[in-house]
């Protein structure tokens, strides 16, 4: 676990009078292994270590802090290193921004992501969420490729007693555009576009997403990411972000035991926040992102 | 002393990131480096080419786990149970596998064992129609085991050569769902002695280090006969299977290379190694 990595690192620094580069590099070795085993991106791990090293060695280690009794005590090199590690980890986590941008008269949410990441299920969860916020969402079945994708979204809509729009014969960009008109006509004030899963390297399908965005101008574009994703997370997130300027991420399947290090990486590399967490298969299993929860999970 | 020989640091700095970014994992990468250090002479350890070739050989050796060729299995019917976590590609892969078997002249029956997820049965039915096989659906209120029991029975009646059973996706951390899978396996054996002849874990190639835990857990519950690695047409390299093959001795049988019916290929160890170093 990353916690063990931090523990070993601390032990290596225990009793040392000052931080030198050898000591810091030794301590960082354990942390590196832990973060990589948690699926944090290699590049993110490297820059994390560089920042910790620079701060640790640039540090005037004769720092003083107040102890529990308000008495001034000198901070040991070990404590200072520890503090720097946690500062840098927190920086990778936050800041927290879980808002959905409400647009008048129509709030628009677009779900995008790789195949099987949980977009359709999460679209249903978000519909329930928005309903809870007193919005009246219309679900839009814009995946015209996957067998029974429309049936799947319709079934979720039925469960929620919420309308689902689909018109056979329309391409996804036209479909989404028409959905907005249908929403207004039927007194709905939010639309959630469920799109087909696709590879970030699929030029034609990525252009389809750009087309949907151009026509519907959604203020909320969420990349739905499977929390068990490995080193591919950054490649994928960076490309989706480059093409669509994402609003944020939704990490799914966090009810499993994947460490979810990808969450750190994609947030760090794109600068976009994690909005929600999918924590189960049923439509109530959606939570707002909280850094402490994810941090302690990545830390094992 | 062979123990004190080191691979040239410049070579390690080049090879290690390549393997880590391919999801090979830190421990397995370390193991590969250690094996190479022991195998090569100190002169060879300073040759980037020699080290790289040695690593390739080690990986090739690890992932070349012997396995029967699916379409050449002679049990009749040959019953295949397909399992894996949510969204890995099970239902789609069953369609592809059915198509592959049909192309080779076999009768195939599909069992719609996902009685849980919205439109799961409809999805399998579309694939069954495309591949030209009967899809056995459950009656209202039937659980997964009952549907797959019926599927095996029906397949036998139809004289099917292969019966492919779909199951609902599930996270290995859910004890009750893993127990359900064990029950499904037992019930399939009741429908036909010796069934299931194959229990295949479908694994998404984008999965990180959690893949090894998935494989361990599903293997422990069901005794897997192999892995199918999906979404290999993406940018993820699927390096996690090296540890799965090496530690669990599970063969990778097929790879999914797209979303069409024909997008399934038998696992080719050499092609896999080439892909890692591409
Ligand atoms: N355990 C768990 N399963 C989830 C979660 N979110 C989605 N799933 C499951 O993941 C699988 C895939 O979900 P979908 O909603 O079909 O994924 P998708 O992204 O729409 O898939 P494509 O449209 O094919 O790209 C289903 O079995 C869902 O029930 C989650 O938070 N936890
Ligand atoms: N690019 C690509 N996509 C794939 C591949 N295999 C499956 N998919 C896609 O992955 C998504 C999920 O596939 P499913 O067959 O529904 O996965 P599943 O494991 O049955 O999902 P659940 O039953 O919900 O657990 C679909 O969009 C498939 O088209 C593959 O080899 N390559
Ligand atoms: Mg979908
Ligand atoms: Mg399925």
Coordinates of C-alpha atoms and ligand atoms in Angstrom, one line a residue:
Chain A
X1 CA 0.0 0.0 0.0
X2 CA 1.1 3.6 -0.4
X3 CA 0.8 3.9 3.4
X4 CA 3.5 1.2 3.7
X5 CA 5.6 3.1 1.2
X6 CA 5.3 6.3 3.3
X7 CA 6.0 4.3 6.5
X8 CA 9.2 2.8 5.1
X9 CA 10.2 6.2 3.8
X10 CA 9.8 7.7 7.2
X11 CA 11.8 4.9 8.9
X12 CA 14.7 5.5 6.5
X13 CA 14.8 9.2 7.6
X14 CA 14.4 8.5 11.3
X15 CA 17.1 10.0 13.5
X16 CA 18.8 11.7 10.7
X17 CA 20.0 15.2 11.5
X18 CA 19.4 16.7 8.0
X19 CA 17.9 15.8 4.6
X20 CA 20.4 15.1 1.9
X21 CA 19.7 13.9 -1.6
X22 CA 20.7 10.3 -0.9
X23 CA 18.3 10.0 2.0
X24 CA 15.5 11.6 0.1
X25 CA 16.0 9.4 -2.9
X26 CA 16.0 6.3 -0.8
X27 CA 12.8 7.3 0.9
X28 CA 11.2 8.2 -2.4
X29 CA 11.9 4.7 -3.8
X30 CA 9.3 3.1 -1.6
X31 CA 6.7 5.8 -2.3
X32 CA 7.3 5.4 -6.0
X33 CA 6.5 1.6 -5.9
X34 CA 3.4 2.2 -3.9
X35 CA 2.0 4.9 -6.2
X36 CA 2.7 2.8 -9.3
X37 CA 1.0 -0.2 -7.8
X38 CA -2.0 2.0 -7.2
X39 CA -2.1 2.8 -11.0
X40 CA -0.9 6.4 -10.7
X41 CA 0.5 7.5 -14.0
X42 CA 4.3 7.1 -14.3
X43 CA 4.8 10.7 -15.4
X44 CA 2.7 12.0 -12.5
X45 CA 4.7 9.8 -10.1
X46 CA 7.9 11.2 -11.5
X47 CA 6.9 14.9 -11.2
X48 CA 5.4 14.2 -7.7
X49 CA 8.8 12.8 -6.7
X50 CA 10.7 15.7 -8.3
X51 CA 8.5 18.2 -6.4
X52 CA 9.0 16.4 -3.1
X53 CA 12.7 16.2 -3.7
X54 CA 13.1 19.9 -4.6
X55 CA 11.0 21.0 -1.6
X56 CA 12.8 18.6 0.8
X57 CA 16.3 19.6 -0.3
X58 CA 15.5 23.3 -0.7
X59 CA 14.1 23.2 2.8
X60 CA 15.8 25.0 5.6
X61 CA 15.4 22.1 8.0
X62 CA 15.7 24.2 11.2
X63 CA 12.0 24.9 11.0
X64 CA 10.1 25.5 14.2
X65 CA 6.4 24.6 14.8
X66 CA 4.2 24.8 17.9
X67 CA 3.6 21.5 19.6
X68 CA 0.3 20.4 21.2
X69 CA 1.0 22.7 24.2
X70 CA 1.8 25.7 22.1
X71 CA 5.5 25.3 22.8
X72 CA 7.9 26.0 20.0
X73 CA 9.7 22.8 18.8
X74 CA 12.1 22.1 16.0
X75 CA 10.7 20.0 13.1
X76 CA 12.7 16.9 12.4
X77 CA 13.9 16.2 8.9
X78 CA 11.7 13.1 8.9
X79 CA 8.6 15.1 9.9
X80 CA 9.4 17.8 7.4
X81 CA 9.7 15.2 4.6
X82 CA 6.5 13.6 5.6
X83 CA 4.7 17.0 5.6
X84 CA 6.0 17.8 2.2
X85 CA 4.7 14.4 0.8
X86 CA 1.3 15.0 2.2
X87 CA 1.2 18.5 1.0
X88 CA 2.0 17.4 -2.5
X89 CA -0.5 14.5 -2.4
X90 CA -3.3 16.9 -1.2
X91 CA -2.3 19.2 -4.1
X92 CA -2.9 16.3 -6.5
X93 CA -6.3 15.7 -5.0
X94 CA -8.0 19.0 -4.7
X95 CA -9.5 21.5 -5.1
X96 CA -13.0 20.2 -4.9
X97 CA -15.5 21.3 -7.5
X98 CA -18.5 19.0 -7.7
X99 CA -21.0 21.4 -9.1
X100 CA -23.1 20.8 -12.2
X101 CA -23.5 23.9 -14.2
X102 CA -27.2 24.7 -14.4
X103 CA -28.1 26.4 -17.7
X104 CA -31.3 28.3 -18.2
X105 CA -33.6 27.4 -19.8
X106 CA -31.9 24.0 -20.5
X107 CA -29.2 22.4 -18.5
X108 CA -27.1 20.1 -20.8
X109 CA -25.0 17.2 -19.7
X110 CA -22.9 15.1 -22.1
X111 CA -21.5 11.7 -21.1
X112 CA -18.4 10.5 -23.0
X113 CA -15.8 7.8 -22.4
X114 CA -14.2 4.5 -23.4
X115 CA -16.3 1.4 -24.0
X116 CA -17.9 -0.2 -20.9
X117 CA -16.8 2.6 -18.5
X118 CA -20.3 3.1 -17.1
X119 CA -21.8 6.0 -19.2
X120 CA -25.3 4.7 -19.7
X121 CA -25.7 3.6 -16.0
X122 CA -24.2 6.9 -14.8
X123 CA -26.6 8.8 -17.1
X124 CA -29.4 7.2 -15.3
X125 CA -27.8 8.0 -11.9
X126 CA -27.4 11.7 -13.0
X127 CA -31.0 11.9 -14.1
X128 CA -32.0 10.8 -10.6
X129 CA -29.5 13.2 -9.1
X130 CA -30.8 16.2 -11.1
X131 CA -34.4 15.2 -10.2
X132 CA -33.3 15.4 -6.6
X133 CA -32.1 18.9 -7.3
X134 CA -35.6 19.8 -8.6
X135 CA -34.6 19.7 -12.3
X136 CA -36.7 17.8 -14.9
X137 CA -34.2 15.8 -17.0
X138 CA -34.7 14.2 -20.3
X139 CA -32.5 11.2 -21.0
X140 CA -31.2 11.1 -24.6
X141 CA -30.2 7.7 -26.1
X142 CA -27.5 8.9 -28.6
X143 CA -25.7 5.5 -28.8
X144 CA -26.9 4.2 -32.1
X145 CA -24.2 1.5 -32.4
X146 CA -24.2 -0.8 -29.4
X147 CA -26.9 -3.6 -29.6
X148 CA -29.8 -2.7 -27.3
X149 CA -28.2 0.5 -26.0
X150 CA -31.4 2.4 -26.5
X151 CA -33.3 -0.4 -24.7
X152 CA -30.9 -0.2 -21.9
X153 CA -31.4 3.6 -21.4
X154 CA -35.2 3.2 -21.8
X155 CA -35.2 0.6 -19.1
X156 CA -33.4 2.9 -16.7
X157 CA -35.8 5.7 -17.7
X158 CA -38.7 3.5 -16.9
X159 CA -37.3 2.6 -13.5
X160 CA -36.9 6.3 -12.7
X161 CA -40.2 7.2 -14.4
X162 CA -38.3 9.7 -16.5
X163 CA -38.6 10.3 -20.3
X164 CA -36.1 8.9 -22.7
X165 CA -35.7 10.4 -26.2
X166 CA -34.5 8.5 -29.2
X167 CA -35.4 8.7 -32.9
X168 CA -34.3 5.9 -35.2
X169 CA -32.5 7.0 -38.4
X170 CA -30.9 10.1 -36.9
X171 CA -27.2 10.4 -36.5
X172 CA -26.1 11.3 -32.9
X173 CA -25.4 15.0 -33.6
X174 CA -28.8 15.5 -35.1
X175 CA -30.4 13.4 -32.5
X176 CA -29.0 15.4 -29.6
X177 CA -29.9 18.7 -31.3
X178 CA -33.5 17.5 -31.8
X179 CA -33.6 16.2 -28.2
X180 CA -33.1 19.8 -27.0
X181 CA -36.2 20.9 -28.9
X182 CA -38.1 17.9 -27.6
X183 CA -37.0 18.8 -24.1
X184 CA -38.4 22.4 -24.4
X185 CA -41.6 21.2 -26.0
X186 CA -42.2 18.7 -23.2
X187 CA -41.4 21.0 -20.3
X188 CA -38.1 19.4 -19.4
X189 CA -35.3 21.7 -18.3
X190 CA -32.3 19.4 -18.5
X191 CA -31.0 16.9 -21.0
X192 CA -28.4 14.1 -20.5
X193 CA -26.8 12.9 -23.7
X194 CA -25.7 9.2 -23.4
X195 CA -23.1 8.6 -26.1
X196 CA -21.5 5.4 -27.4
X197 CA -18.3 4.2 -25.9
X198 CA -15.3 4.9 -28.2
X199 CA -11.5 4.9 -28.3
X200 CA -9.8 8.3 -28.0
X201 CA -7.8 7.3 -31.1
X202 CA -10.9 6.8 -33.3
X203 CA -10.8 9.9 -35.4
X204 CA -14.3 9.5 -36.9
X205 CA -16.1 8.9 -33.6
X206 CA -14.1 11.6 -31.8
X207 CA -15.2 14.0 -34.5
X208 CA -18.8 12.9 -33.8
X209 CA -18.4 14.0 -30.2
X210 CA -17.0 17.4 -31.4
X211 CA -20.0 17.7 -33.7
X212 CA -22.5 16.9 -30.8
X213 CA -20.7 19.5 -28.7
X214 CA -20.8 22.2 -31.4
X215 CA -24.5 21.7 -32.0
X216 CA -25.7 21.5 -28.4
X217 CA -23.1 23.6 -26.5
X218 CA -23.3 21.6 -23.2
X219 CA -21.9 23.3 -20.1
X220 CA -21.3 19.9 -18.6
X221 CA -19.1 17.4 -20.5
X222 CA -18.1 14.5 -18.2
X223 CA -15.6 11.9 -19.1
X224 CA -16.8 8.7 -17.4
X225 CA -13.7 6.7 -16.3
X226 CA -13.5 3.1 -15.0
X227 CA -11.6 3.4 -11.7
X228 CA -9.7 0.2 -12.5
X229 CA -8.0 1.7 -15.5
X230 CA -4.2 1.6 -15.6
X231 CA -1.5 3.6 -17.3
X232 CA -3.8 4.3 -20.3
X233 CA -5.9 6.7 -18.2
X234 CA -3.7 9.8 -18.9
X235 CA -3.5 9.1 -22.7
X236 CA -7.2 8.7 -22.9
X237 CA -8.2 11.6 -20.6
X238 CA -5.7 14.0 -22.3
X239 CA -7.1 13.3 -25.8
X240 CA -10.8 13.6 -24.7
X241 CA -9.9 16.8 -23.0
X242 CA -7.9 18.2 -25.9
X243 CA -10.9 17.5 -28.2
X244 CA -13.7 18.5 -26.0
X245 CA -12.4 20.7 -23.2
X246 CA -14.0 18.5 -20.5
X247 CA -15.9 19.9 -17.5
X248 CA -14.8 17.1 -15.3
X249 CA -14.6 13.4 -14.6
X250 CA -16.9 10.7 -13.1
X251 CA -15.0 7.7 -11.7
X252 CA -17.1 4.5 -11.7
X253 CA -17.0 1.1 -10.0
X254 CA -15.4 2.4 -6.9
X255 CA -17.3 -0.2 -5.0
X256 CA -14.6 -2.6 -6.1
X257 CA -11.0 -2.8 -4.7
X258 CA -9.2 -1.0 -7.5
X259 CA -6.9 1.6 -5.9
X260 CA -8.0 4.3 -8.4
X261 CA -4.7 6.0 -8.9
X262 CA -5.9 7.0 -12.3
X263 CA -8.1 9.6 -10.6
X264 CA -5.0 11.4 -9.4
X265 CA -3.3 11.3 -12.7
X266 CA -6.2 12.5 -14.9
X267 CA -6.9 15.4 -12.6
X268 CA -3.2 16.4 -12.5
X269 CA -2.7 16.2 -16.2
X270 CA -5.9 17.9 -17.4
X271 CA -6.5 20.2 -14.4
X272 CA -10.2 19.2 -14.6
X273 CA -12.0 18.1 -11.4
X274 CA -13.5 14.8 -10.4
X275 CA -17.2 15.6 -10.0
X276 CA -18.8 12.3 -9.0
X277 CA -18.1 8.7 -8.0
X278 CA -20.0 5.7 -9.1
X279 CA -20.2 3.3 -6.2
X280 CA -22.5 0.6 -7.4
X281 CA -24.8 -0.7 -10.1
X282 CA -28.1 0.7 -8.9
X283 CA -29.2 4.2 -9.8
X284 CA -28.8 5.5 -6.2
X285 CA -25.1 4.7 -6.1
X286 CA -23.7 8.1 -7.0
X287 CA -21.7 10.3 -4.7
X288 CA -20.1 13.7 -4.9
X289 CA -16.3 13.5 -5.0
X290 CA -14.6 13.9 -1.7
X291 CA -10.8 14.0 -1.8
X292 CA -10.3 12.3 1.6
X293 CA -12.2 9.2 0.5
X294 CA -10.1 8.8 -2.6
X295 CA -6.9 9.8 -0.9
X296 CA -7.2 7.1 1.8
X297 CA -8.2 4.6 -0.9
X298 CA -5.1 5.3 -3.0
X299 CA -3.0 5.3 0.1
X300 CA -4.4 1.8 0.8
Chain B
X1 CA 29.7 -13.1 -8.4
X2 CA 26.6 -13.2 -10.7
X3 CA 24.5 -11.6 -8.0
X4 CA 26.4 -8.3 -8.1
X5 CA 26.1 -7.8 -11.9
X6 CA 23.9 -4.9 -12.8
X7 CA 22.1 -4.0 -16.0
X8 CA 23.5 -0.8 -17.4
X9 CA 21.6 2.0 -15.7
X10 CA 20.9 3.8 -19.0
X11 CA 19.2 0.6 -20.3
X12 CA 17.1 0.3 -17.2
X13 CA 16.0 3.9 -17.5
X14 CA 14.8 3.2 -21.0
X15 CA 13.2 -0.2 -20.5
X16 CA 11.5 0.3 -17.1
X17 CA 9.2 3.1 -18.2
X18 CA 8.2 1.2 -21.3
X19 CA 7.1 -1.8 -19.3
X20 CA 5.5 0.2 -16.5
X21 CA 3.5 2.3 -19.0
X22 CA 2.3 -1.0 -20.6
X23 CA 0.8 -2.0 -17.2
X24 CA 3.3 -4.8 -16.7
X25 CA 3.5 -3.6 -13.0
X26 CA 6.5 -2.7 -10.8
X27 CA 7.0 -6.2 -9.3
X28 CA 6.8 -8.0 -12.6
X29 CA 9.1 -5.5 -14.2
X30 CA 11.5 -6.1 -11.4
X31 CA 11.2 -9.8 -11.8
X32 CA 11.9 -9.6 -15.5
X33 CA 15.0 -7.4 -14.8
X34 CA 16.2 -9.9 -12.2
X35 CA 15.8 -12.9 -14.6
X36 CA 17.7 -11.1 -17.3
X37 CA 20.5 -10.1 -14.9
X38 CA 20.9 -13.8 -14.0
X39 CA 20.8 -15.0 -17.6
X40 CA 23.2 -12.6 -19.3
X41 CA 27.0 -12.1 -18.9
X42 CA 28.2 -8.8 -17.5
X43 CA 29.3 -7.8 -21.1
X44 CA 25.8 -8.6 -22.4
X45 CA 24.2 -6.5 -19.6
X46 CA 25.7 -3.4 -21.1
X47 CA 24.2 -4.1 -24.5
X48 CA 20.7 -2.5 -24.9
X49 CA 19.9 -4.9 -27.7
X50 CA 20.9 -8.0 -25.8
X51 CA 19.0 -6.9 -22.7
X52 CA 15.9 -6.0 -24.6
X53 CA 15.9 -9.3 -26.5
X54 CA 16.3 -11.2 -23.2
X55 CA 13.4 -9.4 -21.7
X56 CA 11.3 -10.2 -24.7
X57 CA 12.3 -13.8 -24.4
X58 CA 11.3 -13.9 -20.8
X59 CA 7.9 -12.4 -21.5
X60 CA 7.3 -14.7 -24.4
X61 CA 8.1 -17.7 -22.2
X62 CA 5.8 -16.5 -19.4
X63 CA 2.8 -15.8 -21.6
X64 CA 3.1 -19.0 -23.7
X65 CA 0.9 -21.1 -21.4
X66 CA -0.3 -24.2 -23.3
X67 CA -4.1 -24.5 -23.9
X68 CA -6.5 -26.4 -26.1
X69 CA -7.7 -24.8 -29.3
X70 CA -11.3 -23.8 -28.6
X71 CA -12.8 -24.7 -32.0
X72 CA -11.0 -28.1 -31.9
X73 CA -12.5 -29.3 -28.6
X74 CA -14.3 -32.6 -29.0
X75 CA -16.7 -32.7 -26.0
X76 CA -20.3 -32.6 -27.1
X77 CA -21.7 -30.3 -26.2
X78 CA -18.7 -28.3 -25.1
X79 CA -20.1 -25.9 -22.5
X80 CA -18.4 -22.5 -22.0
X81 CA -19.1 -20.2 -19.1
X82 CA -18.0 -16.6 -19.5
X83 CA -17.3 -14.4 -16.5
X84 CA -15.7 -11.1 -15.5
X85 CA -16.2 -7.7 -14.0
X86 CA -18.7 -5.1 -15.3
X87 CA -18.2 -3.8 -18.7
X88 CA -15.2 -6.0 -19.6
X89 CA -16.8 -7.2 -22.9
X90 CA -18.3 -10.5 -22.0
X91 CA -21.6 -10.3 -24.0
X92 CA -19.9 -8.9 -27.1
X93 CA -17.1 -11.5 -26.9
X94 CA -19.7 -14.3 -26.7
X95 CA -21.2 -13.0 -30.0
X96 CA -17.7 -13.0 -31.5
X97 CA -16.8 -16.5 -30.3
X98 CA -20.2 -17.9 -31.5
X99 CA -19.4 -16.4 -34.9
X100 CA -15.9 -17.9 -35.0
X101 CA -17.3 -21.4 -34.1
X102 CA -20.2 -21.0 -36.6
X103 CA -17.7 -20.2 -39.3
X104 CA -16.0 -23.5 -38.6
X105 CA -19.3 -25.3 -39.1
X106 CA -20.3 -25.8 -35.5
X107 CA -23.9 -25.3 -34.1
X108 CA -23.8 -22.9 -31.2
X109 CA -26.4 -22.1 -28.5
X110 CA -26.2 -19.0 -26.3
X111 CA -27.4 -18.8 -22.7
X112 CA -28.7 -15.4 -21.6
X113 CA -27.5 -15.8 -18.0
X114 CA -27.4 -12.1 -17.2
X115 CA -30.8 -11.8 -15.6
X116 CA -29.9 -8.6 -13.7
X117 CA -28.7 -5.8 -15.9
X118 CA -31.1 -3.6 -18.0
X119 CA -31.4 -5.0 -21.6
X120 CA -28.7 -7.6 -21.1
X121 CA -30.8 -10.3 -22.7
X122 CA -31.8 -8.1 -25.6
X123 CA -28.1 -7.3 -26.2
X124 CA -27.1 -11.0 -26.3
X125 CA -30.0 -11.8 -28.6
X126 CA -28.8 -9.3 -31.2
X127 CA -25.4 -10.9 -31.2
X128 CA -27.0 -14.4 -31.3
X129 CA -29.0 -13.3 -34.4
X130 CA -25.9 -11.8 -36.1
X131 CA -23.9 -15.0 -35.4
X132 CA -26.8 -17.3 -36.5
X133 CA -27.5 -19.1 -33.2
X134 CA -30.3 -19.8 -30.8
X135 CA -30.4 -17.6 -27.7
X136 CA -32.0 -19.2 -24.7
X137 CA -33.7 -16.6 -22.5
X138 CA -35.1 -17.2 -19.1
X139 CA -38.7 -17.1 -18.0
X140 CA -39.9 -14.3 -15.8
X141 CA -38.4 -14.5 -12.3
X142 CA -35.8 -17.1 -13.2
X143 CA -32.3 -16.6 -11.7
X144 CA -29.1 -16.9 -13.6
X145 CA -28.4 -20.5 -12.6
X146 CA -31.8 -21.6 -13.7
X147 CA -31.5 -19.9 -17.1
X148 CA -28.1 -21.4 -17.8
X149 CA -29.4 -24.8 -16.7
X150 CA -32.1 -24.5 -19.2
X151 CA -29.6 -23.2 -21.8
X152 CA -27.4 -26.3 -21.4
X153 CA -30.5 -28.6 -21.6
X154 CA -31.8 -26.8 -24.7
X155 CA -28.4 -26.9 -26.3
X156 CA -28.2 -30.6 -25.8
X157 CA -31.6 -31.1 -27.3
X158 CA -30.6 -29.0 -30.3
X159 CA -27.5 -31.1 -30.7
X160 CA -25.3 -28.0 -30.3
X161 CA -21.6 -28.4 -30.5
X162 CA -21.0 -25.4 -28.2
X163 CA -23.1 -23.8 -25.5
X164 CA -21.8 -20.4 -24.5
X165 CA -23.2 -19.0 -21.2
X166 CA -23.2 -15.3 -20.5
X167 CA -23.2 -14.1 -16.9
X168 CA -23.8 -10.7 -15.3
X169 CA -20.8 -8.5 -14.7
X170 CA -19.7 -8.4 -11.1
X171 CA -16.9 -7.1 -9.0
X172 CA -14.9 -9.9 -7.3
X173 CA -15.2 -8.0 -4.0
X174 CA -18.9 -8.8 -3.8
X175 CA -19.0 -12.1 -1.9
X176 CA -22.7 -12.9 -2.6
X177 CA -22.2 -12.3 -6.4
X178 CA -19.1 -14.6 -6.4
X179 CA -21.1 -17.2 -4.5
X180 CA -23.8 -16.9 -7.2
X181 CA -21.2 -17.7 -9.9
X182 CA -20.1 -20.8 -8.0
X183 CA -23.8 -21.9 -7.8
X184 CA -24.1 -21.3 -11.6
X185 CA -21.1 -23.5 -12.2
X186 CA -22.6 -26.3 -10.0
X187 CA -25.9 -26.0 -11.7
X188 CA -24.4 -26.2 -15.2
X189 CA -22.7 -29.4 -14.1
X190 CA -26.1 -30.8 -13.1
X191 CA -27.5 -30.0 -16.5
X192 CA -24.6 -31.9 -18.2
X193 CA -21.9 -34.0 -16.6
X194 CA -18.5 -32.3 -17.0
X195 CA -19.9 -28.9 -17.7
X196 CA -18.7 -26.3 -17.9
X197 CA -15.7 -27.5 -19.9
X198 CA -14.3 -24.0 -20.1
X199 CA -14.6 -21.0 -17.7
X200 CA -13.2 -18.0 -19.4
X201 CA -12.4 -14.7 -17.7
X202 CA -13.0 -11.7 -19.9
X203 CA -10.5 -8.9 -19.0
X204 CA -10.4 -5.4 -20.4
X205 CA -6.9 -4.5 -21.7
X206 CA -7.2 -1.0 -20.1
X207 CA -7.3 -2.5 -16.6
X208 CA -4.4 -1.7 -14.4
X209 CA -2.9 -3.7 -11.5
X210 CA -6.4 -4.7 -10.3
X211 CA -6.4 -7.2 -13.1
X212 CA -4.2 -9.7 -11.2
X213 CA -6.5 -9.5 -8.2
X214 CA -9.5 -10.1 -10.5
X215 CA -7.9 -13.1 -12.0
X216 CA -6.9 -14.5 -8.6
X217 CA -10.4 -14.1 -7.2
X218 CA -12.3 -15.5 -10.2
X219 CA -9.8 -18.3 -10.4
X220 CA -10.2 -19.1 -6.7
X221 CA -14.0 -19.2 -7.1
X222 CA -14.3 -21.1 -10.3
X223 CA -11.0 -22.5 -11.5
X224 CA -10.7 -20.6 -14.7
X225 CA -9.5 -22.3 -18.0
X226 CA -8.3 -19.1 -19.6
X227 CA -8.6 -15.4 -20.2
X228 CA -9.9 -13.4 -23.1
X229 CA -8.3 -10.0 -23.3
X230 CA -10.6 -7.3 -24.9
X231 CA -10.2 -3.8 -26.3
X232 CA -6.7 -4.5 -27.5
X233 CA -7.4 -2.2 -30.4
X234 CA -7.1 0.7 -28.0
X235 CA -3.8 2.2 -26.7
X236 CA -3.6 0.1 -23.6
X237 CA -1.1 -2.7 -23.9
X238 CA -2.6 -5.2 -21.4
X239 CA 0.8 -5.9 -19.7
X240 CA -1.1 -7.1 -16.7
X241 CA -1.5 -10.5 -18.4
X242 CA 2.2 -11.3 -17.9
X243 CA 1.8 -11.6 -14.2
X244 CA -1.5 -13.4 -14.7
X245 CA 0.1 -16.0 -16.9
X246 CA 3.3 -16.3 -14.8
X247 CA 1.7 -16.5 -11.4
X248 CA -1.6 -18.2 -12.1
X249 CA -0.5 -20.2 -15.2
X250 CA -3.7 -19.1 -17.0
X251 CA -3.5 -19.1 -20.8
X252 CA -4.8 -16.1 -22.7
X253 CA -7.0 -17.8 -25.4
X254 CA -8.3 -14.9 -27.5
X255 CA -8.0 -11.1 -27.9
X256 CA -10.8 -8.7 -28.8
X257 CA -9.7 -6.2 -31.4
X258 CA -12.8 -4.2 -32.0
X259 CA -16.6 -4.1 -31.7
X260 CA -17.6 -6.1 -34.8
X261 CA -18.6 -9.7 -34.9
X262 CA -15.3 -10.7 -36.6
X263 CA -13.1 -8.8 -34.2
X264 CA -11.7 -11.8 -32.3
X265 CA -8.3 -13.4 -32.8
X266 CA -6.6 -16.3 -31.1
X267 CA -3.9 -15.0 -28.7
X268 CA -0.5 -14.8 -30.4
X269 CA 2.3 -14.5 -27.8
X270 CA 4.8 -13.1 -30.3
X271 CA 2.4 -10.5 -31.5
X272 CA 1.6 -9.6 -27.9
X273 CA 5.3 -9.1 -27.1
X274 CA 5.8 -7.0 -30.3
X275 CA 2.8 -4.9 -29.2
X276 CA 4.5 -4.2 -25.8
X277 CA 7.6 -2.9 -27.5
X278 CA 5.9 -1.0 -30.3
Ligands
LIG1 N1 -20.2 -2.2 -9.6 C1 -20.4 -1.2 -10.4 N2 -20.8 -1.4 -11.7 C2 -21.1 -0.3 -12.4 C3 -20.9 1.0 -12.0 N3 -21.3 1.8 -13.0 C4 -21.6 1.1 -14.0 N4 -21.5 -0.2 -13.7 C5 -21.7 -1.4 -14.5 O1 -20.7 -1.4 -15.5 C6 -21.3 -2.1 -16.7 C7 -21.1 -1.2 -17.9 O2 -22.0 -0.1 -17.7 P1 -22.6 0.7 -18.9 O3 -23.4 1.8 -18.3 O4 -23.3 -0.2 -19.8 O5 -21.3 1.3 -19.6 P2 -21.2 2.2 -20.9 O6 -20.1 3.1 -20.7 O7 -22.5 2.8 -21.2 O8 -20.8 1.1 -22.0 P3 -20.8 1.4 -23.5 O9 -22.0 2.1 -23.9 O10 -20.7 0.0 -24.1 O11 -19.5 2.1 -23.8 C8 -22.7 -2.5 -16.3 O12 -22.7 -3.8 -15.9 C9 -23.0 -1.5 -15.2 O13 -24.0 -2.0 -14.3 C10 -20.5 1.2 -10.6 O14 -20.3 2.3 -10.1 N5 -20.2 0.1 -9.9
LIG2 N1 -13.0 -1.4 -28.9 C1 -13.4 -2.5 -28.4 N2 -14.6 -2.5 -27.7 C2 -15.0 -3.7 -27.2 C3 -14.3 -4.9 -27.3 N3 -15.1 -5.9 -26.7 C4 -16.2 -5.3 -26.2 N4 -16.2 -3.9 -26.5 C5 -17.1 -2.9 -26.1 O1 -17.2 -2.8 -24.7 C6 -18.5 -2.4 -24.3 C7 -19.0 -3.4 -23.2 O2 -19.2 -4.7 -23.8 P1 -20.2 -5.7 -23.2 O3 -20.1 -6.9 -24.1 O4 -21.5 -5.1 -22.9 O5 -19.5 -6.0 -21.8 P2 -20.0 -6.9 -20.6 O6 -18.8 -7.5 -19.9 O7 -21.0 -7.9 -21.1 O8 -20.7 -5.9 -19.7 P3 -21.7 -6.2 -18.5 O9 -22.6 -7.3 -18.9 O10 -22.5 -4.9 -18.3 O11 -20.8 -6.5 -17.3 C8 -19.3 -2.4 -25.5 O12 -19.4 -1.1 -26.0 C9 -18.6 -3.3 -26.5 O13 -18.8 -2.9 -27.9 C10 -13.1 -4.9 -28.1 O14 -12.4 -5.9 -28.2 N5 -12.7 -3.7 -28.5
LIG3 MG1 -23.6 2.8 -22.9
LIG4 MG1 -22.9 -8.4 -20.6

